[in-house]
Structures are given as C-alpha cells and as structure tokens.
C-alpha cells in the first residue's frame, strides 16, 4: 500500500475540469514531482491532497486512510509553499522549533527533534545564531528544516525553490533529493521546472489539461516518452517532432518521407506494430541525436543552416529542411556557416516513433 493513493481524483470549477480522473500512488521514501505547463492542474491536485480544496470526485488515501472529508490538520501532512521567510529575531534553534509549539510538543521532545534536524542539515554549529548571521545556503537549510521537522506521513511542496537564485537552486536540488529520500516519507512536489523535476524526483507525473499523461522515472520519461506531448515537453532544446509518411520498406527497413525527403531508418519492420505504408507517423529526434555526415545517403537528411547559436561546449544549429525548422546540437568547432548545406544521420537507437494519435510506438 502506497502512503498516498489517488483514485479517480477530479476537481471541477463550475464547468471547467481542472483535474480529471487522476490515479497516482506515492510510496514511502519516494519523491513524486508533478510537472506540467501552467494551468495543467498540478497545484489543484496538491491542494486537494492537502485538504485546501475539496475533491469533486474520487478518493484521496493517506497512510491507508480515506481523508477526503478531513480538514488539513487531521490529514497528517506538512505542506510547504516556499523555502523562505525565517523569523529574523529568533535563533536557528528557535526557528526550527517553531512548528513544534503548535503541536504542543514537550521541551525535551523539541530539543531532541531540533538536534536531529540540525545534524541532518549540518546546522549544528549555527543553532544559536540569528538568520542575519547565516550564509544564504544556511538560511535555506533552516527553512527546509522548519518544513520537515514535523513528522507527518507525507510532505507536499509547491514550487519550493522558485524564489531562489539560480546558484542556490542548483545547490539545493541535490541536497533536497538526498534529504527527502532519507526521510522515508511520501513527498509530492509541484514544479513547472523540468530540470528540478528530473533532478529531485524519483518519479515524475507529467500533467496536461487536468490529465496525467505519463508517470515514470526521470530516465524513462526522457528515454521513452509515452506520447508527443511528453516528448516535446521534456528535454532542452526541444525534441524535433516531424510529420512523416510511411513509404514502402527498403529491404525490410522502415522508410519514411520526412521533411520532403526519403529516409531509411535501420529499423526492421517485421514483427512490429507499425501503421501501414501511406499512414502518418511522427518521428521524434532530439537535437543531440544526429551525426553530421560528409556525404548524402539513404539514411541521412539534408538541410540549410539558418542560425548558429553557441552553447559553450556545443553549438545549437537551426536548419531549414523541407520548409520546416530542425534543431540540431553539434560539438563546438564543427566548421559550420550560415546558409551552407548540412547532412545529418539520425542516431537510430535514439529515434522515437509515434502513431497518428501521437502515442508512442514501442520498439
Ligand atoms: P500554475 O503552474 O500556473 O500554478 P497549475 O498547473 O498549478 O498551474 P492549477 O493552478 O491547478 O494549475 O489550475 C488548473 C486550472 O484550474 C487552471 O485553468 C486554473 O485557472 C483553474 N483554477 C484553479 N483554481 C481555481 C479556482 N479557485 N476557481 C476557478 N478556477 C480555478
């Protein structure tokens, strides 16, 4: 039994369905990130788990108990909106202890729990200092400590790192993952930042228009996106999603008309469920899944370079091919010039295929 179980969870605001028939399990020790574009229903899902919104339909189970009718206080959760705002006149120890006063913990209990959290977050040396005398990273660790010092069944975080500057965010991501996994509690984090979800989450639930499109590990979401939406949403620069028509096979290999060019992919079509020739397929190729080629071949695509953007060690190249834009990332110093022709071979092991409805075609 998972610590958080959502079954058919639905939220309507008037006629608008903000969360639509969502099923999700979050295990103890698991960090689940809800990821998706603005308005997809992630915050509403989190608020229903917390009890800040009533569900229109479905069940919310926490620790095996149906909590739909319980107020937030009785749900055994800790909800954190952002890691910031410490009390400036209180010491680190007093800041950490603050949430425990509300639950009327004994002084001995408070002391023990503050010491435990301080050790976990490497704040033991700073317990008597006020926030003004802390480094920025230490302040954030106190804020995290204050969020997790209560010992609920689950933690709910809403964009916890969104107010931090980039350097601190990067530092906090890996710390938070280690910390939350070690706490052995179910954690749900809402974020619209895919890097945050990919680094902190043990699993990611990608949402769109109130639905969950895919729940999987960061690796699987990236390597095997369930549909074109997830494929286009995860990964930067964005995956190229190219409309292709299936042509008759070339020696049993999948052959497509894409970007107004024939392309033979070294994918055996026998024993595969593929749309028949003539049908539309979406070919997904990430910008880093191309090799530049010096000569044309049946397994290559050609285009004309429009824009070259240096990315440091790599270069992002925008090409026009068959009237469409193609994004390709190549090693720096590849001798590229605008308006020159470039031939590329898709790396077949990294090619994704989607059917006419946009669903992944499994290899
Ligand atoms: P964001 O990242 O922008 O916060 P989100 O994915 O968290 O987006 P929600 O805040 O859950 O999305 O909103 C989902 C949909 O429900 C949106 O269309 C939003 O406008 C709508 N919505 C949210 N709260 C209410 C409300 N109290 N009344 C009416 N509509 C609402």
mmCIF file of C-alpha atoms and ligand atoms in Angstrom:
data_model
loop_
_atom_site.group_PDB
_atom_site.id
_atom_site.type_symbol
_atom_site.label_atom_id
_atom_site.label_comp_id
_atom_site.label_asym_id
_atom_site.label_seq_id
_atom_site.Cartn_x
_atom_site.Cartn_y
_atom_site.Cartn_z
ATOM 1 C CA UNK A 1 0.000 0.000 0.000
ATOM 2 C CA UNK A 2 1.340 3.397 -1.024
ATOM 3 C CA UNK A 3 1.400 6.235 1.530
ATOM 4 C CA UNK A 4 -0.528 8.497 -0.832
ATOM 5 C CA UNK A 5 -3.097 6.970 -3.162
ATOM 6 C CA UNK A 6 -5.240 8.996 -5.512
ATOM 7 C CA UNK A 7 -8.098 7.222 -7.292
ATOM 8 C CA UNK A 8 -10.203 8.916 -9.941
ATOM 9 C CA UNK A 9 -9.423 12.279 -8.380
ATOM 10 C CA UNK A 10 -11.364 15.026 -10.108
ATOM 11 C CA UNK A 11 -11.860 18.736 -9.474
ATOM 12 C CA UNK A 12 -14.395 20.879 -11.289
ATOM 13 C CA UNK A 13 -14.632 24.638 -11.013
ATOM 14 C CA UNK A 14 -18.084 25.196 -12.494
ATOM 15 C CA UNK A 15 -17.952 23.575 -15.926
ATOM 16 C CA UNK A 16 -14.156 23.635 -16.064
ATOM 17 C CA UNK A 17 -12.444 20.349 -15.180
ATOM 18 C CA UNK A 18 -9.128 21.327 -13.565
ATOM 19 C CA UNK A 19 -8.121 17.794 -12.525
ATOM 20 C CA UNK A 20 -9.552 14.876 -14.476
ATOM 21 C CA UNK A 21 -9.755 11.321 -13.141
ATOM 22 C CA UNK A 22 -6.229 11.220 -11.761
ATOM 23 C CA UNK A 23 -4.796 7.954 -10.386
ATOM 24 C CA UNK A 24 -1.446 8.174 -8.625
ATOM 25 C CA UNK A 25 0.487 6.258 -5.940
ATOM 26 C CA UNK A 26 3.365 7.719 -3.961
ATOM 27 C CA UNK A 27 5.342 5.285 -1.823
ATOM 28 C CA UNK A 28 7.150 5.995 1.442
ATOM 29 C CA UNK A 29 10.607 7.368 0.645
ATOM 30 C CA UNK A 30 9.514 8.364 -2.829
ATOM 31 C CA UNK A 31 9.670 11.887 -4.234
ATOM 32 C CA UNK A 32 6.976 12.395 -6.879
ATOM 33 C CA UNK A 33 7.170 15.554 -8.960
ATOM 34 C CA UNK A 34 4.019 16.884 -10.608
ATOM 35 C CA UNK A 35 5.275 18.601 -13.733
ATOM 36 C CA UNK A 36 3.413 20.384 -16.487
ATOM 37 C CA UNK A 37 2.663 23.709 -18.139
ATOM 38 C CA UNK A 38 0.809 26.489 -16.382
ATOM 39 C CA UNK A 39 -2.833 25.684 -15.726
ATOM 40 C CA UNK A 40 -2.494 21.892 -16.152
ATOM 41 C CA UNK A 41 -3.867 21.175 -12.669
ATOM 42 C CA UNK A 42 -0.757 20.389 -10.601
ATOM 43 C CA UNK A 43 -1.394 22.888 -7.803
ATOM 44 C CA UNK A 44 -5.078 21.925 -7.605
ATOM 45 C CA UNK A 45 -4.051 18.255 -7.242
ATOM 46 C CA UNK A 46 -1.634 19.161 -4.429
ATOM 47 C CA UNK A 47 -4.233 21.345 -2.711
ATOM 48 C CA UNK A 48 -6.757 18.501 -2.784
ATOM 49 C CA UNK A 49 -4.242 16.145 -1.145
ATOM 50 C CA UNK A 50 -3.609 18.823 1.474
ATOM 51 C CA UNK A 51 -7.310 19.435 2.065
ATOM 52 C CA UNK A 52 -7.214 23.039 0.887
ATOM 53 C CA UNK A 53 -9.650 22.176 -1.927
ATOM 54 C CA UNK A 54 -12.467 19.640 -1.781
ATOM 55 C CA UNK A 55 -12.403 16.919 -4.421
ATOM 56 C CA UNK A 56 -15.391 16.883 -6.780
ATOM 57 C CA UNK A 57 -14.979 13.109 -7.201
ATOM 58 C CA UNK A 58 -12.546 10.324 -6.401
ATOM 59 C CA UNK A 59 -10.632 9.160 -3.340
ATOM 60 C CA UNK A 60 -7.610 10.530 -1.512
ATOM 61 C CA UNK A 61 -5.926 7.980 0.751
ATOM 62 C CA UNK A 62 -3.076 8.958 3.082
ATOM 63 C CA UNK A 63 -1.430 6.211 5.113
ATOM 64 C CA UNK A 64 -4.249 3.867 4.108
ATOM 65 C CA UNK A 65 -6.986 6.179 5.402
ATOM 66 C CA UNK A 66 -9.541 7.943 3.211
ATOM 67 C CA UNK A 67 -9.075 11.611 4.064
ATOM 68 C CA UNK A 68 -11.494 13.311 1.645
ATOM 69 C CA UNK A 69 -13.693 14.542 4.484
ATOM 70 C CA UNK A 70 -10.911 15.502 6.899
ATOM 71 C CA UNK A 71 -9.638 19.064 7.350
ATOM 72 C CA UNK A 72 -5.924 19.722 6.553
ATOM 73 C CA UNK A 73 -4.862 19.480 10.210
ATOM 74 C CA UNK A 74 -6.131 15.921 10.519
ATOM 75 C CA UNK A 75 -4.522 14.604 7.331
ATOM 76 C CA UNK A 76 -1.040 14.004 8.742
ATOM 77 C CA UNK A 77 0.714 16.109 6.123
ATOM 78 C CA UNK A 78 3.150 19.016 6.058
ATOM 79 C CA UNK A 79 2.645 21.453 3.203
ATOM 80 C CA UNK A 80 5.394 23.856 2.245
ATOM 81 C CA UNK A 81 4.854 26.654 -0.209
ATOM 82 C CA UNK A 82 8.335 28.115 -0.472
ATOM 83 C CA UNK A 83 11.586 27.780 1.406
ATOM 84 C CA UNK A 84 11.996 31.247 2.737
ATOM 85 C CA UNK A 85 10.924 33.721 5.415
ATOM 86 C CA UNK A 86 12.686 32.914 8.655
ATOM 87 C CA UNK A 87 11.908 34.862 11.807
ATOM 88 C CA UNK A 88 14.827 37.341 11.895
ATOM 89 C CA UNK A 89 14.863 37.836 15.667
ATOM 90 C CA UNK A 90 14.779 34.128 16.516
ATOM 91 C CA UNK A 91 17.854 31.904 16.562
ATOM 92 C CA UNK A 92 18.211 28.938 14.229
ATOM 93 C CA UNK A 93 17.150 26.607 17.051
ATOM 94 C CA UNK A 94 14.076 28.724 17.783
ATOM 95 C CA UNK A 95 13.188 28.973 14.096
ATOM 96 C CA UNK A 96 13.441 25.196 13.748
ATOM 97 C CA UNK A 97 11.372 24.608 16.886
ATOM 98 C CA UNK A 98 8.607 26.984 15.835
ATOM 99 C CA UNK A 99 6.240 24.462 14.131
ATOM 100 C CA UNK A 100 6.534 22.121 17.123
ATOM 101 C CA UNK A 101 4.947 24.615 19.543
ATOM 102 C CA UNK A 102 1.689 24.375 17.580
ATOM 103 C CA UNK A 103 1.537 20.652 18.247
ATOM 104 C CA UNK A 104 2.334 21.238 21.944
ATOM 105 C CA UNK A 105 5.459 19.097 21.963
ATOM 106 C CA UNK A 106 7.297 18.827 25.312
ATOM 107 C CA UNK A 107 10.546 20.836 25.784
ATOM 108 C CA UNK A 108 12.597 17.611 25.805
ATOM 109 C CA UNK A 109 10.931 16.416 22.627
ATOM 110 C CA UNK A 110 11.548 19.792 20.943
ATOM 111 C CA UNK A 111 15.193 19.743 21.957
ATOM 112 C CA UNK A 112 15.691 16.235 20.625
ATOM 113 C CA UNK A 113 13.971 16.927 17.299
ATOM 114 C CA UNK A 114 15.794 20.232 16.741
ATOM 115 C CA UNK A 115 19.118 18.486 17.389
ATOM 116 C CA UNK A 116 18.186 15.700 14.954
ATOM 117 C CA UNK A 117 17.212 18.083 12.153
ATOM 118 C CA UNK A 118 20.243 20.327 12.778
ATOM 119 C CA UNK A 119 22.503 17.306 12.397
ATOM 120 C CA UNK A 120 20.726 16.151 9.259
ATOM 121 C CA UNK A 121 21.096 19.574 7.639
ATOM 122 C CA UNK A 122 24.592 20.301 9.034
ATOM 123 C CA UNK A 123 23.370 23.255 11.043
ATOM 124 C CA UNK A 124 24.631 22.136 14.484
ATOM 125 C CA UNK A 125 27.310 24.830 14.508
ATOM 126 C CA UNK A 126 24.780 27.610 13.887
ATOM 127 C CA UNK A 127 21.962 26.800 16.326
ATOM 128 C CA UNK A 128 22.492 29.957 18.431
ATOM 129 C CA UNK A 129 22.811 32.366 15.501
ATOM 130 C CA UNK A 130 20.079 34.603 14.148
ATOM 131 C CA UNK A 131 19.332 34.391 10.374
ATOM 132 C CA UNK A 132 21.150 37.680 9.688
ATOM 133 C CA UNK A 133 24.415 35.956 10.609
ATOM 134 C CA UNK A 134 23.946 32.988 8.302
ATOM 135 C CA UNK A 135 25.152 32.397 4.771
ATOM 136 C CA UNK A 136 22.368 32.224 2.160
ATOM 137 C CA UNK A 137 22.661 28.439 1.808
ATOM 138 C CA UNK A 138 22.423 28.005 5.587
ATOM 139 C CA UNK A 139 19.281 30.151 5.708
ATOM 140 C CA UNK A 140 17.666 27.926 3.123
ATOM 141 C CA UNK A 141 18.622 24.824 5.066
ATOM 142 C CA UNK A 142 16.922 26.285 8.145
ATOM 143 C CA UNK A 143 13.810 26.925 6.057
ATOM 144 C CA UNK A 144 13.895 23.324 4.834
ATOM 145 C CA UNK A 145 14.443 22.131 8.397
ATOM 146 C CA UNK A 146 11.453 24.067 9.610
ATOM 147 C CA UNK A 147 9.363 22.463 6.882
ATOM 148 C CA UNK A 148 10.349 18.897 7.706
ATOM 149 C CA UNK A 149 10.734 18.987 11.495
ATOM 150 C CA UNK A 150 7.194 17.797 11.993
ATOM 151 C CA UNK A 151 6.995 14.111 11.269
ATOM 152 C CA UNK A 152 3.919 13.626 9.082
ATOM 153 C CA UNK A 153 3.125 10.744 6.726
ATOM 154 C CA UNK A 154 3.766 12.940 3.732
ATOM 155 C CA UNK A 155 5.279 16.201 2.597
ATOM 156 C CA UNK A 156 3.705 18.423 -0.030
ATOM 157 C CA UNK A 157 5.804 21.140 -1.646
ATOM 158 C CA UNK A 158 4.529 23.804 -4.029
ATOM 159 C CA UNK A 159 7.347 25.222 -6.187
ATOM 160 C CA UNK A 160 9.683 25.191 -3.157
ATOM 161 C CA UNK A 161 12.735 26.556 -4.963
ATOM 162 C CA UNK A 162 11.074 29.103 -7.215
ATOM 163 C CA UNK A 163 12.214 32.148 -5.235
ATOM 164 C CA UNK A 164 15.871 31.176 -5.029
ATOM 165 C CA UNK A 165 18.592 32.444 -7.313
ATOM 166 C CA UNK A 166 19.995 30.007 -9.864
ATOM 167 C CA UNK A 167 23.172 29.082 -7.998
ATOM 168 C CA UNK A 168 21.324 28.333 -4.760
ATOM 169 C CA UNK A 169 18.662 26.402 -6.630
ATOM 170 C CA UNK A 170 21.254 24.119 -8.145
ATOM 171 C CA UNK A 171 22.879 23.525 -4.789
ATOM 172 C CA UNK A 172 19.541 22.864 -3.070
ATOM 173 C CA UNK A 173 18.208 20.420 -5.669
ATOM 174 C CA UNK A 174 20.622 17.632 -4.940
ATOM 175 C CA UNK A 175 20.573 18.294 -1.179
ATOM 176 C CA UNK A 176 16.794 18.117 -1.104
ATOM 177 C CA UNK A 177 16.666 14.879 -3.011
ATOM 178 C CA UNK A 178 19.109 13.194 -0.626
ATOM 179 C CA UNK A 179 17.277 14.603 2.370
ATOM 180 C CA UNK A 180 13.756 13.693 1.287
ATOM 181 C CA UNK A 181 14.688 10.196 0.187
ATOM 182 C CA UNK A 182 16.373 9.668 3.573
ATOM 183 C CA UNK A 183 13.239 10.754 5.459
ATOM 184 C CA UNK A 184 11.305 7.729 4.164
ATOM 185 C CA UNK A 185 8.124 9.712 3.717
ATOM 186 C CA UNK A 186 5.947 10.145 0.642
ATOM 187 C CA UNK A 187 6.671 13.510 -0.926
ATOM 188 C CA UNK A 188 4.843 15.338 -3.691
ATOM 189 C CA UNK A 189 6.495 18.372 -5.274
ATOM 190 C CA UNK A 190 4.761 20.662 -7.740
ATOM 191 C CA UNK A 191 7.075 22.285 -10.240
ATOM 192 C CA UNK A 192 6.953 23.688 -13.737
ATOM 193 C CA UNK A 193 10.745 23.421 -13.973
ATOM 194 C CA UNK A 194 11.709 20.220 -15.753
ATOM 195 C CA UNK A 195 15.324 20.308 -14.560
ATOM 196 C CA UNK A 196 14.042 20.450 -10.990
ATOM 197 C CA UNK A 197 11.705 17.513 -11.616
ATOM 198 C CA UNK A 198 14.382 15.472 -13.386
ATOM 199 C CA UNK A 199 16.936 16.032 -10.611
ATOM 200 C CA UNK A 200 14.737 15.828 -7.495
ATOM 201 C CA UNK A 201 12.030 13.346 -8.470
ATOM 202 C CA UNK A 202 12.299 9.592 -8.082
ATOM 203 C CA UNK A 203 9.324 9.604 -10.417
ATOM 204 C CA UNK A 204 7.618 12.326 -12.411
ATOM 205 C CA UNK A 205 3.937 12.677 -13.249
ATOM 206 C CA UNK A 206 3.597 14.841 -16.357
ATOM 207 C CA UNK A 207 0.223 16.602 -16.472
ATOM 208 C CA UNK A 208 -1.684 18.365 -19.234
ATOM 209 C CA UNK A 209 -5.218 19.793 -19.189
ATOM 210 C CA UNK A 210 -6.048 18.067 -15.906
ATOM 211 C CA UNK A 211 -4.889 14.618 -17.046
ATOM 212 C CA UNK A 212 -1.761 12.694 -16.152
ATOM 213 C CA UNK A 213 -0.009 11.946 -19.432
ATOM 214 C CA UNK A 214 2.755 9.723 -18.025
ATOM 215 C CA UNK A 215 4.170 8.631 -14.666
ATOM 216 C CA UNK A 216 7.705 7.278 -14.829
ATOM 217 C CA UNK A 217 11.263 7.665 -13.578
ATOM 218 C CA UNK A 218 13.196 10.670 -14.906
ATOM 219 C CA UNK A 219 15.188 8.316 -17.118
ATOM 220 C CA UNK A 220 12.128 6.644 -18.617
ATOM 221 C CA UNK A 221 10.277 9.917 -19.153
ATOM 222 C CA UNK A 222 13.254 11.147 -21.151
ATOM 223 C CA UNK A 223 14.153 7.907 -22.922
ATOM 224 C CA UNK A 224 10.636 6.579 -23.601
ATOM 225 C CA UNK A 225 8.102 9.421 -23.643
ATOM 226 C CA UNK A 226 4.573 7.981 -23.820
ATOM 227 C CA UNK A 227 3.307 10.460 -26.387
ATOM 228 C CA UNK A 228 4.233 13.524 -28.426
ATOM 229 C CA UNK A 229 3.213 15.911 -25.660
ATOM 230 C CA UNK A 230 5.648 14.408 -23.128
ATOM 231 C CA UNK A 231 8.297 14.088 -25.848
ATOM 232 C CA UNK A 232 8.037 17.777 -26.696
ATOM 233 C CA UNK A 233 7.715 18.937 -23.109
ATOM 234 C CA UNK A 234 10.746 17.172 -21.631
ATOM 235 C CA UNK A 235 14.261 17.952 -22.827
ATOM 236 C CA UNK A 236 16.014 21.109 -23.951
ATOM 237 C CA UNK A 237 16.421 22.075 -26.692
ATOM 238 C CA UNK A 238 13.047 20.601 -27.541
ATOM 239 C CA UNK A 239 12.808 17.318 -29.431
ATOM 240 C CA UNK A 240 12.166 17.659 -33.176
ATOM 241 C CA UNK A 241 8.719 16.189 -33.844
ATOM 242 C CA UNK A 242 8.478 15.657 -37.571
ATOM 243 C CA UNK A 243 5.384 14.630 -39.507
ATOM 244 C CA UNK A 244 6.355 11.663 -41.662
ATOM 245 C CA UNK A 245 4.539 9.398 -44.091
ATOM 246 C CA UNK A 246 5.436 5.737 -44.219
ATOM 247 C CA UNK A 247 6.731 4.604 -47.627
ATOM 248 C CA UNK A 248 7.185 1.002 -48.787
ATOM 249 C CA UNK A 249 10.072 -0.595 -46.862
ATOM 250 C CA UNK A 250 13.614 -0.660 -48.197
ATOM 251 C CA UNK A 251 14.976 -4.194 -47.686
ATOM 252 C CA UNK A 252 12.708 -4.685 -44.695
ATOM 253 C CA UNK A 253 13.806 -1.380 -43.120
ATOM 254 C CA UNK A 254 11.409 1.379 -42.119
ATOM 255 C CA UNK A 255 11.301 4.044 -44.823
ATOM 256 C CA UNK A 256 9.676 7.416 -44.367
ATOM 257 C CA UNK A 257 9.009 10.556 -46.293
ATOM 258 C CA UNK A 258 10.056 13.282 -43.887
ATOM 259 C CA UNK A 259 10.995 16.918 -44.479
ATOM 260 C CA UNK A 260 10.126 16.197 -48.130
ATOM 261 C CA UNK A 261 12.950 13.639 -48.326
ATOM 262 C CA UNK A 262 13.017 9.845 -48.258
ATOM 263 C CA UNK A 263 14.754 8.463 -45.174
ATOM 264 C CA UNK A 264 15.631 4.844 -44.473
ATOM 265 C CA UNK A 265 15.972 4.030 -40.787
ATOM 266 C CA UNK A 266 17.771 0.881 -39.740
ATOM 267 C CA UNK A 267 14.647 -0.400 -38.008
ATOM 268 C CA UNK A 268 13.392 -3.823 -39.072
ATOM 269 C CA UNK A 269 9.663 -3.591 -39.694
ATOM 270 C CA UNK A 270 8.951 -7.323 -39.384
ATOM 271 C CA UNK A 271 7.226 -8.274 -36.102
ATOM 272 C CA UNK A 272 6.468 -4.653 -35.260
ATOM 273 C CA UNK A 273 3.127 -2.973 -34.946
ATOM 274 C CA UNK A 274 3.559 -0.024 -37.259
ATOM 275 C CA UNK A 275 0.984 1.991 -39.143
ATOM 276 C CA UNK A 276 0.814 0.615 -42.722
ATOM 277 C CA UNK A 277 2.538 2.413 -45.625
ATOM 278 C CA UNK A 278 0.737 5.625 -46.518
ATOM 279 C CA UNK A 279 -0.114 6.365 -42.881
ATOM 280 C CA UNK A 280 1.221 9.297 -40.917
ATOM 281 C CA UNK A 281 3.844 8.764 -38.240
ATOM 282 C CA UNK A 282 5.512 11.368 -36.050
ATOM 283 C CA UNK A 283 9.260 10.939 -35.992
ATOM 284 C CA UNK A 284 10.843 12.285 -32.787
ATOM 285 C CA UNK A 285 14.557 13.074 -32.806
ATOM 286 C CA UNK A 286 16.250 15.017 -30.022
ATOM 287 C CA UNK A 287 18.667 17.720 -31.190
ATOM 288 C CA UNK A 288 21.608 15.739 -29.791
ATOM 289 C CA UNK A 289 20.612 12.551 -31.645
ATOM 290 C CA UNK A 290 22.127 13.463 -35.023
ATOM 291 C CA UNK A 291 25.548 12.788 -36.512
ATOM 292 C CA UNK A 292 26.894 15.196 -39.143
ATOM 293 C CA UNK A 293 27.790 13.337 -42.351
ATOM 294 C CA UNK A 294 30.080 14.389 -45.155
ATOM 295 C CA UNK A 295 28.096 12.537 -47.818
ATOM 296 C CA UNK A 296 24.465 12.040 -48.683
ATOM 297 C CA UNK A 297 22.998 8.602 -48.037
ATOM 298 C CA UNK A 298 19.600 6.967 -47.794
ATOM 299 C CA UNK A 299 19.872 7.187 -44.006
ATOM 300 C CA UNK A 300 20.604 10.938 -43.929
ATOM 301 C CA UNK A 301 18.578 14.133 -44.028
ATOM 302 C CA UNK A 302 19.742 17.382 -45.590
ATOM 303 C CA UNK A 303 19.019 20.983 -44.696
ATOM 304 C CA UNK A 304 20.313 24.527 -44.944
ATOM 305 C CA UNK A 305 21.778 26.220 -41.906
ATOM 306 C CA UNK A 306 19.848 29.315 -40.762
ATOM 307 C CA UNK A 307 21.182 30.267 -37.360
ATOM 308 C CA UNK A 308 24.129 29.077 -35.284
ATOM 309 C CA UNK A 309 23.914 29.576 -31.515
ATOM 310 C CA UNK A 310 26.994 28.822 -29.404
ATOM 311 C CA UNK A 311 26.058 26.949 -26.204
ATOM 312 C CA UNK A 312 29.551 26.704 -24.741
ATOM 313 C CA UNK A 313 30.929 23.229 -25.396
ATOM 314 C CA UNK A 314 28.239 22.650 -28.002
ATOM 315 C CA UNK A 315 26.526 24.552 -30.789
ATOM 316 C CA UNK A 316 22.795 24.725 -31.458
ATOM 317 C CA UNK A 317 22.119 24.838 -35.176
ATOM 318 C CA UNK A 318 18.756 25.786 -36.682
ATOM 319 C CA UNK A 319 18.272 24.389 -40.155
ATOM 320 C CA UNK A 320 15.526 24.651 -42.701
ATOM 321 C CA UNK A 321 14.616 21.374 -44.330
ATOM 322 C CA UNK A 322 11.502 20.795 -46.415
ATOM 323 C CA UNK A 323 10.179 24.161 -45.248
ATOM 324 C CA UNK A 324 10.438 23.160 -41.565
ATOM 325 C CA UNK A 325 12.745 24.145 -38.747
ATOM 326 C CA UNK A 326 15.123 21.456 -37.475
ATOM 327 C CA UNK A 327 17.128 21.872 -34.257
ATOM 328 C CA UNK A 328 20.459 20.107 -34.012
ATOM 329 C CA UNK A 329 23.138 20.260 -31.323
ATOM 330 C CA UNK A 330 26.652 19.508 -32.516
ATOM 331 C CA UNK A 331 30.097 19.652 -30.954
ATOM 332 C CA UNK A 332 31.659 23.103 -30.959
ATOM 333 C CA UNK A 333 34.016 23.892 -33.825
ATOM 334 C CA UNK A 334 32.227 21.761 -36.399
ATOM 335 C CA UNK A 335 33.146 24.345 -39.075
ATOM 336 C CA UNK A 336 29.542 25.445 -39.643
ATOM 337 C CA UNK A 337 28.492 28.500 -41.660
ATOM 338 C CA UNK A 338 25.060 30.067 -42.143
ATOM 339 C CA UNK A 339 23.395 29.320 -45.491
ATOM 340 C CA UNK A 340 25.585 26.273 -46.075
ATOM 341 C CA UNK A 341 24.161 22.784 -46.542
ATOM 342 C CA UNK A 342 24.399 20.182 -43.791
ATOM 343 C CA UNK A 343 23.701 16.453 -43.924
ATOM 344 C CA UNK A 344 22.756 14.600 -40.806
ATOM 345 C CA UNK A 345 22.182 10.996 -39.846
ATOM 346 C CA UNK A 346 19.641 10.367 -37.083
ATOM 347 C CA UNK A 347 21.063 8.021 -34.437
ATOM 348 C CA UNK A 348 18.577 5.210 -34.848
ATOM 349 C CA UNK A 349 18.781 3.916 -31.260
ATOM 350 C CA UNK A 350 17.584 7.338 -30.108
ATOM 351 C CA UNK A 351 14.778 7.812 -32.587
ATOM 352 C CA UNK A 352 11.177 7.877 -31.287
ATOM 353 C CA UNK A 353 8.106 6.916 -33.291
ATOM 354 C CA UNK A 354 4.537 7.986 -32.545
ATOM 355 C CA UNK A 355 1.331 6.883 -34.253
ATOM 356 C CA UNK A 356 -1.358 9.055 -35.853
ATOM 357 C CA UNK A 357 -2.840 9.752 -32.383
ATOM 358 C CA UNK A 358 0.544 10.785 -31.042
ATOM 359 C CA UNK A 359 1.047 7.652 -28.909
ATOM 360 C CA UNK A 360 4.453 6.043 -28.636
ATOM 361 C CA UNK A 361 5.058 3.061 -30.874
ATOM 362 C CA UNK A 362 7.090 0.642 -28.760
ATOM 363 C CA UNK A 363 10.221 -0.782 -30.361
HETATM 364 P P1 LIG B 1 0.387 27.078 -12.421
HETATM 365 O O1 LIG B 1 1.729 26.462 -12.615
HETATM 366 O O2 LIG B 1 0.140 28.245 -13.316
HETATM 367 O O3 LIG B 1 0.015 27.319 -10.999
HETATM 368 P P2 LIG B 1 -1.145 24.636 -12.318
HETATM 369 O O4 LIG B 1 -0.774 23.502 -13.210
HETATM 370 O O5 LIG B 1 -0.763 24.541 -10.907
HETATM 371 O O6 LIG B 1 -0.667 25.995 -12.961
HETATM 372 P P3 LIG B 1 -3.795 24.972 -11.325
HETATM 373 O O7 LIG B 1 -3.440 26.156 -10.501
HETATM 374 O O8 LIG B 1 -4.030 23.684 -10.635
HETATM 375 O O9 LIG B 1 -2.718 24.760 -12.470
HETATM 376 O O10 LIG B 1 -5.080 25.339 -12.193
HETATM 377 C C1 LIG B 1 -5.717 24.413 -13.057
HETATM 378 C C2 LIG B 1 -6.866 25.116 -13.732
HETATM 379 O O11 LIG B 1 -7.869 25.388 -12.763
HETATM 380 C C3 LIG B 1 -6.487 26.467 -14.340
HETATM 381 O O12 LIG B 1 -7.185 26.626 -15.539
HETATM 382 C C4 LIG B 1 -6.959 27.457 -13.303
HETATM 383 O O13 LIG B 1 -7.309 28.681 -13.916
HETATM 384 C C5 LIG B 1 -8.178 26.766 -12.720
HETATM 385 N N1 LIG B 1 -8.415 27.130 -11.321
HETATM 386 C C6 LIG B 1 -7.585 26.945 -10.287
HETATM 387 N N2 LIG B 1 -8.132 27.374 -9.125
HETATM 388 C C7 LIG B 1 -9.377 27.847 -9.452
HETATM 389 C C8 LIG B 1 -10.443 28.437 -8.706
HETATM 390 N N3 LIG B 1 -10.355 28.591 -7.381
HETATM 391 N N4 LIG B 1 -11.547 28.810 -9.381
HETATM 392 C C9 LIG B 1 -11.659 28.613 -10.722
HETATM 393 N N5 LIG B 1 -10.688 28.075 -11.473
HETATM 394 C C10 LIG B 1 -9.567 27.692 -10.865
#
